[in-house]
Short mmCIF file of C-alpha atoms and ligand atoms in Angstrom, two decimals:
data_model
loop_
_atom_site.label_atom_id
_atom_site.label_comp_id
_atom_site.label_asym_id
_atom_site.label_seq_id
_atom_site.Cartn_x
_atom_site.Cartn_y
_atom_site.Cartn_z
CA UNK A 1 153.24 35.73 139.22
CA UNK A 2 155.73 37.31 137.00
CA UNK A 3 153.17 36.23 134.31
CA UNK A 4 150.91 38.38 135.89
CA UNK A 5 152.37 41.48 136.91
CA UNK A 6 153.85 41.65 133.05
CA UNK A 7 150.12 41.10 131.88
CA UNK A 8 149.12 43.61 134.82
CA UNK A 9 151.37 45.52 133.46
CA UNK A 10 150.75 45.69 129.67
CA UNK A 11 147.65 46.35 130.86
CA UNK A 12 147.71 49.77 132.73
CA UNK A 13 149.99 50.71 129.81
CA UNK A 14 147.05 50.07 127.23
CA UNK A 15 144.66 52.18 129.46
CA UNK A 16 146.99 54.96 130.18
CA UNK A 17 147.83 55.31 126.16
CA UNK A 18 144.05 55.10 124.83
CA UNK A 19 143.44 57.69 127.54
CA UNK A 20 145.73 59.84 125.78
CA UNK A 21 143.80 59.45 123.41
CA UNK A 22 140.88 60.86 125.03
CA UNK A 23 138.73 58.07 125.75
CA UNK A 24 136.28 58.09 128.31
CA UNK A 25 136.06 54.29 129.79
CA UNK A 26 138.43 51.51 127.94
CA UNK A 27 137.78 47.33 127.98
CA UNK A 28 140.67 46.17 126.92
CA UNK A 29 139.71 42.22 125.81
CA UNK A 30 142.13 39.51 126.88
CA UNK A 31 143.95 38.38 123.86
CA UNK A 32 143.85 34.46 125.18
CA UNK A 33 141.42 32.39 126.77
CA UNK A 34 142.32 32.35 130.87
CA UNK A 35 140.84 33.18 133.75
CA UNK A 36 140.51 37.34 135.00
CA UNK A 37 143.53 38.44 137.58
CA UNK A 38 143.19 41.54 139.29
CA UNK A 39 144.16 44.54 137.38
CA UNK A 40 144.37 47.03 140.06
CA UNK A 41 147.15 45.84 142.52
CA UNK A 42 149.92 48.29 143.01
CA UNK A 43 151.28 46.71 146.16
CA UNK A 44 152.03 43.52 144.31
CA UNK A 45 153.64 45.00 141.37
CA UNK A 46 155.11 48.67 141.72
CA UNK A 47 156.11 48.70 137.86
CA UNK A 48 152.52 49.48 136.50
CA UNK A 49 151.42 51.32 139.43
CA UNK A 50 153.02 54.65 137.73
CA UNK A 51 150.26 54.34 135.28
CA UNK A 52 147.52 53.03 137.72
CA UNK A 53 147.79 55.85 139.49
CA UNK A 54 146.46 58.01 136.89
CA UNK A 55 144.04 56.42 135.90
CA UNK A 56 140.80 57.25 136.96
CA UNK A 57 138.41 56.55 134.60
CA UNK A 58 136.42 52.86 134.63
CA UNK A 59 138.44 50.01 133.14
CA UNK A 60 138.76 46.23 133.34
CA UNK A 61 139.84 43.43 131.28
CA UNK A 62 137.29 41.18 130.05
CA UNK A 63 137.69 37.63 129.00
CA UNK A 64 138.46 36.40 125.60
CA UNK A 65 135.16 34.65 126.18
CA UNK A 66 132.98 37.66 127.10
CA UNK A 67 129.39 37.16 126.08
CA UNK A 68 130.06 33.53 126.45
CA UNK A 69 127.37 32.50 128.72
CA UNK A 70 129.07 29.49 130.11
CA UNK A 71 131.93 31.02 132.45
CA UNK A 72 132.69 28.57 134.50
CA UNK A 73 136.27 27.44 135.59
CA UNK A 74 137.34 24.75 134.00
CA UNK A 75 139.63 22.07 135.05
CA UNK A 76 141.45 19.12 134.69
CA UNK A 77 142.43 16.41 136.84
CA UNK A 78 145.02 13.46 134.74
CA UNK A 79 145.53 10.47 136.36
CA UNK A 80 145.45 6.87 136.09
CA UNK A 81 142.99 4.76 138.42
CA UNK A 82 146.29 2.80 140.10
CA UNK A 83 145.79 3.07 143.03
CA UNK A 84 148.84 0.53 143.71
CA UNK A 85 152.63 3.03 142.33
CA UNK A 86 153.32 4.07 146.04
CA UNK A 87 153.84 7.56 147.70
CA UNK A 88 152.58 9.09 144.33
CA UNK A 89 149.34 7.40 144.12
CA UNK A 90 149.00 8.01 147.80
CA UNK A 91 148.77 11.33 147.33
CA UNK A 92 146.75 11.59 144.70
CA UNK A 93 143.98 9.36 146.76
CA UNK A 94 144.73 11.79 150.02
CA UNK A 95 144.10 14.86 147.41
CA UNK A 96 140.68 13.46 146.09
CA UNK A 97 139.26 12.20 149.65
CA UNK A 98 140.26 15.91 150.90
CA UNK A 99 139.14 17.88 147.98
CA UNK A 100 136.00 16.29 147.36
CA UNK A 101 134.00 18.61 149.36
CA UNK A 102 134.92 21.59 147.74
CA UNK A 103 134.61 19.88 144.29
CA UNK A 104 130.95 18.96 144.84
CA UNK A 105 130.14 22.02 146.24
CA UNK A 106 132.00 24.12 143.49
CA UNK A 107 129.98 21.83 140.76
CA UNK A 108 126.63 22.28 142.03
CA UNK A 109 126.75 25.64 142.03
CA UNK A 110 128.34 25.54 139.01
CA UNK A 111 130.65 27.65 140.08
CA UNK A 112 133.55 25.51 138.22
CA UNK A 113 133.20 22.66 135.14
CA UNK A 114 135.79 19.63 135.88
CA UNK A 115 136.53 16.51 133.70
CA UNK A 116 138.45 13.69 135.05
CA UNK A 117 141.06 12.83 132.42
CA UNK A 118 142.90 9.20 132.50
CA UNK A 119 146.13 8.96 130.74
CA UNK A 120 146.41 4.52 129.01
CA UNK A 121 149.48 3.55 127.02
CA UNK A 122 149.12 1.58 123.65
CA UNK A 123 151.10 -2.09 122.57
CA UNK A 124 152.55 -1.27 119.67
CA UNK A 125 150.80 -3.39 116.79
CA UNK A 126 153.86 -6.10 116.50
CA UNK A 127 153.26 -6.77 119.95
CA UNK A 128 150.30 -7.36 120.66
CA UNK A 129 149.68 -10.99 121.34
CA UNK A 130 152.95 -11.21 123.38
CA UNK A 131 152.08 -11.88 127.02
CA UNK A 132 153.20 -8.66 128.75
CA UNK A 133 150.69 -7.03 126.35
CA UNK A 134 148.02 -9.38 126.73
CA UNK A 135 148.16 -9.05 130.60
CA UNK A 136 148.62 -5.12 130.77
CA UNK A 137 146.22 -4.09 127.80
CA UNK A 138 142.47 -4.68 126.94
CA UNK A 139 141.53 -4.57 123.38
CA UNK A 140 143.50 -5.96 121.65
CA UNK A 141 146.89 -3.82 122.61
CA UNK A 142 144.58 -0.45 122.04
CA UNK A 143 145.21 0.43 125.54
CA UNK A 144 148.00 -0.54 128.83
CA UNK A 145 149.23 0.26 132.24
CA UNK A 146 151.85 -0.93 133.93
CA UNK A 147 150.87 -4.27 136.07
CA UNK A 148 149.94 -2.93 139.23
CA UNK A 149 152.85 -4.80 141.36
CA UNK A 150 155.67 -4.75 138.79
CA UNK A 151 155.92 -8.12 138.07
CA UNK A 152 154.51 -10.20 140.38
CA UNK A 153 152.48 -12.97 138.67
CA UNK A 154 150.25 -12.41 141.79
CA UNK A 155 147.04 -10.74 142.63
CA UNK A 156 146.32 -7.93 139.39
CA UNK A 157 147.81 -6.97 136.13
CA UNK A 158 148.02 -3.89 134.10
CA UNK A 159 145.18 -4.66 132.91
CA UNK A 160 142.86 -4.67 135.55
CA UNK A 161 144.10 -1.25 135.88
CA UNK A 162 142.51 -0.25 132.85
CA UNK A 163 139.79 -1.40 132.82
CA UNK A 164 139.25 0.22 136.20
CA UNK A 165 140.48 3.38 134.60
CA UNK A 166 137.47 2.56 131.73
CA UNK A 167 135.19 2.27 134.09
CA UNK A 168 135.58 5.56 136.05
CA UNK A 169 135.54 7.46 132.72
CA UNK A 170 131.98 5.58 132.53
CA UNK A 171 131.05 6.43 136.04
CA UNK A 172 131.73 10.39 134.98
CA UNK A 173 130.08 10.19 131.49
CA UNK A 174 127.47 8.20 132.61
CA UNK A 175 126.84 11.18 135.63
CA UNK A 176 127.71 13.93 133.31
CA UNK A 177 125.12 12.98 130.74
CA UNK A 178 121.79 12.77 134.42
CA UNK A 179 123.72 16.12 135.22
CA UNK A 180 125.56 15.13 138.26
CA UNK A 181 128.79 15.28 137.27
CA UNK A 182 130.20 14.85 140.64
CA UNK A 183 129.31 11.45 141.66
CA UNK A 184 132.50 10.96 139.66
CA UNK A 185 133.77 12.23 142.90
CA UNK A 186 132.21 9.83 145.21
CA UNK A 187 132.47 6.79 142.83
CA UNK A 188 136.46 7.49 143.05
CA UNK A 189 137.20 8.50 147.02
CA UNK A 190 135.07 5.39 147.53
CA UNK A 191 136.87 2.95 145.33
CA UNK A 192 139.53 3.64 147.88
CA UNK A 193 137.76 2.59 150.70
CA UNK A 194 135.60 -0.17 149.41
CA UNK A 195 138.19 -1.74 147.02
CA UNK A 196 141.74 -0.94 147.57
CA UNK A 197 143.73 -3.06 145.38
CA UNK A 198 146.13 -3.46 148.40
CA UNK A 199 144.06 -5.87 149.99
CA UNK A 200 142.72 -7.06 146.70
CA UNK A 201 139.33 -6.10 146.16
CA UNK A 202 140.29 -4.25 142.79
CA UNK A 203 136.29 -6.47 141.42
CA UNK A 204 133.77 -4.57 139.40
CA UNK A 205 131.44 -2.18 141.78
CA UNK A 206 128.38 -0.15 140.68
CA UNK A 207 128.69 3.38 141.24
CA UNK A 208 125.77 4.42 143.71
CA UNK A 209 122.48 5.58 141.72
CA UNK A 210 123.77 5.21 138.38
CA UNK A 211 122.60 3.31 135.67
CA UNK A 212 125.00 0.64 135.93
CA UNK A 213 123.27 -0.56 132.55
CA UNK A 214 124.94 2.08 130.83
CA UNK A 215 127.85 2.04 132.63
CA UNK A 216 128.43 -1.53 131.18
CA UNK A 217 127.37 -0.51 127.32
CA UNK A 218 129.96 2.13 127.93
CA UNK A 219 133.15 -0.19 129.32
CA UNK A 220 131.98 -2.41 126.34
CA UNK A 221 134.30 -5.69 125.52
CA UNK A 222 137.82 -5.60 126.92
CA UNK A 223 138.41 -8.56 124.99
CA UNK A 224 136.56 -7.30 121.74
CA UNK A 225 139.53 -6.41 118.48
CA UNK A 226 137.94 -2.59 118.60
CA UNK A 227 138.44 1.44 119.40
CA UNK A 228 137.16 2.05 122.53
CA UNK A 229 135.49 5.50 122.41
CA UNK A 230 135.66 6.68 125.26
CA UNK A 231 139.88 5.56 125.45
CA UNK A 232 140.40 6.41 121.59
CA UNK A 233 139.27 10.20 123.64
CA UNK A 234 141.49 10.13 126.11
CA UNK A 235 144.67 9.33 124.35
CA UNK A 236 143.89 11.83 122.04
CA UNK A 237 143.48 14.61 124.83
CA UNK A 238 146.47 13.85 125.76
CA UNK A 239 148.90 15.50 123.67
CA UNK A 240 148.42 19.37 124.26
CA UNK A 241 146.30 22.04 122.78
CA UNK A 242 147.36 25.43 123.34
CA UNK A 243 148.82 27.28 126.25
CA UNK A 244 148.32 24.24 128.16
CA UNK A 245 150.56 21.62 126.80
CA UNK A 246 151.76 17.94 126.88
CA UNK A 247 150.72 16.07 129.56
CA UNK A 248 153.63 13.69 130.68
CA UNK A 249 153.62 13.68 134.77
CA UNK A 250 151.13 12.18 136.77
CA UNK A 251 148.73 13.63 138.14
CA UNK A 252 148.62 16.38 136.97
CA UNK A 253 145.73 19.47 137.24
CA UNK A 254 145.11 21.64 134.56
CA UNK A 255 143.41 24.92 136.08
CA UNK A 256 141.48 27.07 132.99
CA UNK A 257 144.01 25.18 129.86
CA UNK A 258 147.25 25.67 132.11
CA UNK A 259 148.89 22.88 133.94
CA UNK A 260 148.59 23.70 137.66
CA UNK A 261 152.18 22.83 139.37
CA UNK A 262 151.25 23.91 142.88
CA UNK A 263 151.29 21.57 145.58
CA UNK A 264 148.48 19.14 145.11
CA UNK A 265 146.88 20.13 148.10
CA UNK A 266 142.97 21.42 148.85
CA UNK A 267 144.03 24.49 150.26
CA UNK A 268 146.45 25.26 147.23
CA UNK A 269 144.40 23.71 144.43
CA UNK A 270 141.34 25.71 145.93
CA UNK A 271 143.10 28.85 145.77
CA UNK A 272 144.45 28.14 142.14
CA UNK A 273 140.24 27.37 140.83
CA UNK A 274 139.56 30.41 142.75
CA UNK A 275 141.72 33.08 141.68
CA UNK A 276 139.25 32.88 138.01
CA UNK A 277 136.60 33.86 140.23
CA UNK A 278 135.88 37.28 140.27
CA UNK A 279 135.97 39.50 143.27
CA UNK A 280 132.88 39.67 145.28
CA UNK A 281 131.25 37.08 142.92
CA UNK A 282 132.82 33.89 144.46
CA UNK A 283 131.93 31.10 146.28
CA UNK A 284 131.90 30.96 149.91
CA UNK A 285 133.99 28.09 149.79
CA UNK A 286 136.77 30.47 148.50
CA UNK A 287 137.14 33.04 150.95
CA UNK A 288 136.53 30.45 154.07
CA UNK A 289 139.02 28.17 152.64
CA UNK A 290 137.14 25.83 153.81
CA UNK A 291 133.94 23.05 153.25
CA UNK A 292 131.37 22.53 156.13
CA UNK A 293 129.11 20.24 154.90
CA UNK A 294 127.44 17.54 156.52
CA UNK A 295 127.67 14.11 153.62
CA UNK A 296 125.08 12.14 155.32
CA UNK A 297 122.57 14.34 154.47
CA UNK A 298 122.82 13.62 150.80
CA UNK A 299 122.07 10.27 150.32
CA UNK A 300 122.41 9.20 153.43
CA UNK A 301 125.93 9.48 152.33
CA UNK A 302 126.07 6.05 149.74
CA UNK A 303 125.41 4.23 153.40
CA UNK A 304 123.62 2.02 154.91
CA UNK A 305 120.22 2.88 156.97
CA UNK A 306 117.63 1.57 158.35
CA UNK A 307 114.68 4.06 158.04
CA UNK A 308 111.98 2.53 159.59
CA UNK A 309 114.39 1.62 162.79
CA UNK A 310 115.97 5.08 162.34
CA UNK A 311 119.49 3.34 162.38
CA UNK A 312 122.30 4.93 160.17
CA UNK A 313 125.94 3.64 159.37
CA UNK A 314 126.85 7.37 158.21
CA UNK A 315 128.84 9.37 159.86
CA UNK A 316 129.85 13.19 158.65
CA UNK A 317 133.78 13.39 160.25
CA UNK A 318 135.92 16.02 159.45
CA UNK A 319 137.99 14.68 156.28
CA UNK A 320 134.29 13.75 154.88
CA UNK A 321 132.07 10.97 156.11
CA UNK A 322 132.43 7.40 156.86
CA UNK A 323 130.18 4.68 156.84
CA UNK A 324 130.08 2.04 159.77
CA UNK A 325 128.45 -0.57 161.35
CA UNK A 326 126.70 0.39 164.61
CA UNK A 327 126.59 -0.55 167.99
CA UNK A 328 122.96 -1.12 168.75
CA UNK A 329 121.40 -1.90 172.68
CA UNK A 330 125.12 -4.20 172.74
CA UNK A 331 124.36 -5.79 169.16
CA UNK A 332 127.80 -4.94 167.00
CA UNK A 333 125.83 -4.71 163.31
CA UNK A 334 128.25 -6.57 160.77
CA UNK A 335 128.79 -5.63 156.83
CA UNK A 336 130.87 -2.93 155.28
CA UNK A 337 128.26 -0.12 156.15
CA UNK A 338 127.55 0.82 152.49
CA UNK A 339 124.11 0.40 150.83
CA UNK A 340 124.69 -1.55 147.09
CA UNK A 341 123.16 -1.29 144.07
CA UNK A 342 122.09 -4.07 141.66
CA UNK A 343 119.30 -2.19 139.87
CA UNK A 344 115.79 -1.42 141.32
CA UNK A 345 117.04 -3.17 144.32
CA UNK A 346 118.95 -2.28 147.68
CA UNK A 347 120.78 -5.04 149.39
CA UNK A 348 121.07 -4.05 152.41
CA UNK A 349 125.11 -4.75 154.73
CA UNK A 350 124.26 -4.02 157.82
CA UNK A 351 123.48 -6.88 159.95
CA UNK A 352 122.82 -8.33 163.57
C1 NAG B 1 150.02 61.09 136.76
O1 NAG B 1 149.83 62.38 136.78
C2 NAG B 1 150.88 62.99 137.31
C3 NAG B 1 150.03 64.68 137.80
O2 NAG B 1 149.13 64.76 136.23
C4 NAG B 1 151.87 63.60 136.37
O3 NAG B 1 152.45 63.89 136.83
C5 NAG B 1 152.45 62.45 136.20
O4 NAG B 1 154.19 62.70 135.12
C6 NAG B 1 151.79 61.39 135.43
N1 NAG B 1 152.07 59.96 135.19
C7 NAG B 1 152.16 59.75 134.33
C8 NAG B 1 152.66 58.17 134.48
O5 NAG B 1 151.92 59.76 133.80
C1 NAG B 2 129.35 16.54 130.33
O1 NAG B 2 128.39 17.33 130.00
C2 NAG B 2 128.00 18.70 129.86
C3 NAG B 2 126.66 18.89 128.57
O2 NAG B 2 125.67 18.98 130.55
C4 NAG B 2 129.47 18.86 127.85
O3 NAG B 2 129.44 20.22 127.29
C5 NAG B 2 130.71 18.65 128.34
O4 NAG B 2 131.38 18.50 127.63
C6 NAG B 2 130.45 17.09 128.80
N1 NAG B 2 131.73 16.45 129.23
C7 NAG B 2 131.91 15.44 129.32
C8 NAG B 2 133.30 14.38 129.08
O5 NAG B 2 131.68 14.23 128.70
C1 NAG B 3 116.28 9.19 165.07
O1 NAG B 3 117.55 9.34 165.62
C2 NAG B 3 118.42 10.28 165.66
C3 NAG B 3 119.64 10.09 166.18
O2 NAG B 3 119.71 9.17 166.59
C4 NAG B 3 117.57 11.94 166.02
O3 NAG B 3 118.28 12.49 166.49
C5 NAG B 3 116.23 11.30 165.99
O4 NAG B 3 115.40 12.18 166.34
C6 NAG B 3 115.66 9.66 165.91
N1 NAG B 3 114.52 10.32 164.55
C7 NAG B 3 113.21 9.63 164.42
C8 NAG B 3 112.28 10.41 164.12
O5 NAG B 3 112.62 9.08 165.29
#
């Protein structure tokens, strides 16, 4: 807020100064790339009010990117795919599930451009053959994550986390290439439900409706002594550029190239993103603060269905949709309730 009121004051001053020189209208171009803020808001800060009161001619702050047809709000979520790191990861996962609906509405309507980012480490050259690097890294020490269970030899290793990270990045890449980047939210939210590491189900699984071959190609061979272009790009992006600064804490949300320091909750994040829209053009989701969609309407929410028998495992709830096998005429159907795709074939997973 303090920064904003400073910008407002500078803006008011600039306009006022120009007015003294007898201009009939003023456009002040923002000299940094940032989201638009409300300029005329005297209740909020009195310092600019005295200048604003005499500004009675048209004036506006325009974005530096004025003329750029892509005026979507850009935001990034920096994370890792490890869901077994305690409170922080639980918080992140709760956020992903909670925010998914809003994120998808904003993205589908072209209001935002979201990009997920993942942090990995690398193993120093001299240690690439050590037991630790072998268990925590892929591609010969190039991309690493700490072991999820902190040292226990059973269960999953850091490299499983890196491979899942890579899979989530590849899901985004392939989904984005087919102009459906929002599929990432489904994949990541479902990943937690379908394959939580806590239940030792942290295995490969394809994302509904995406070309599994393309995803496998993007993942490549984790044992190969080569760079993976997708992970390489992520490591390069980790270093700060411009106003953003290095990303060192996880999870980090970056909205319009600034690190967001608020609470990682749906309401707070939605507000930060909606701040970037011009008044009266903001999507309804910004005003209502809530999202009402029936997630079962699209692709049956990725859940099992038997169209002929008019049965579905999808149920829309206020926390998003759930896939559950039904009780039909006294018979409890068994299965995980999801539909599984293997290439072109769909495997039905609710049976009596
Ligand atoms: C605004 O206009 C009024 C009336 O003309 C004048 O008295 C006042 O000094 C002006 N304020 C500023 C900041 O110039
Ligand atoms: C997603 O696709 C858009 C174009 O449709 C492109 O500008 C953007 O860079 C892509 N993002 C990633 C991370 O590949
Ligand atoms: C399918 O079932 C739903 C609810 O169970 C019902 O509302 C709908 O009319 C049914 N559709 C058909 C085509 O029978």
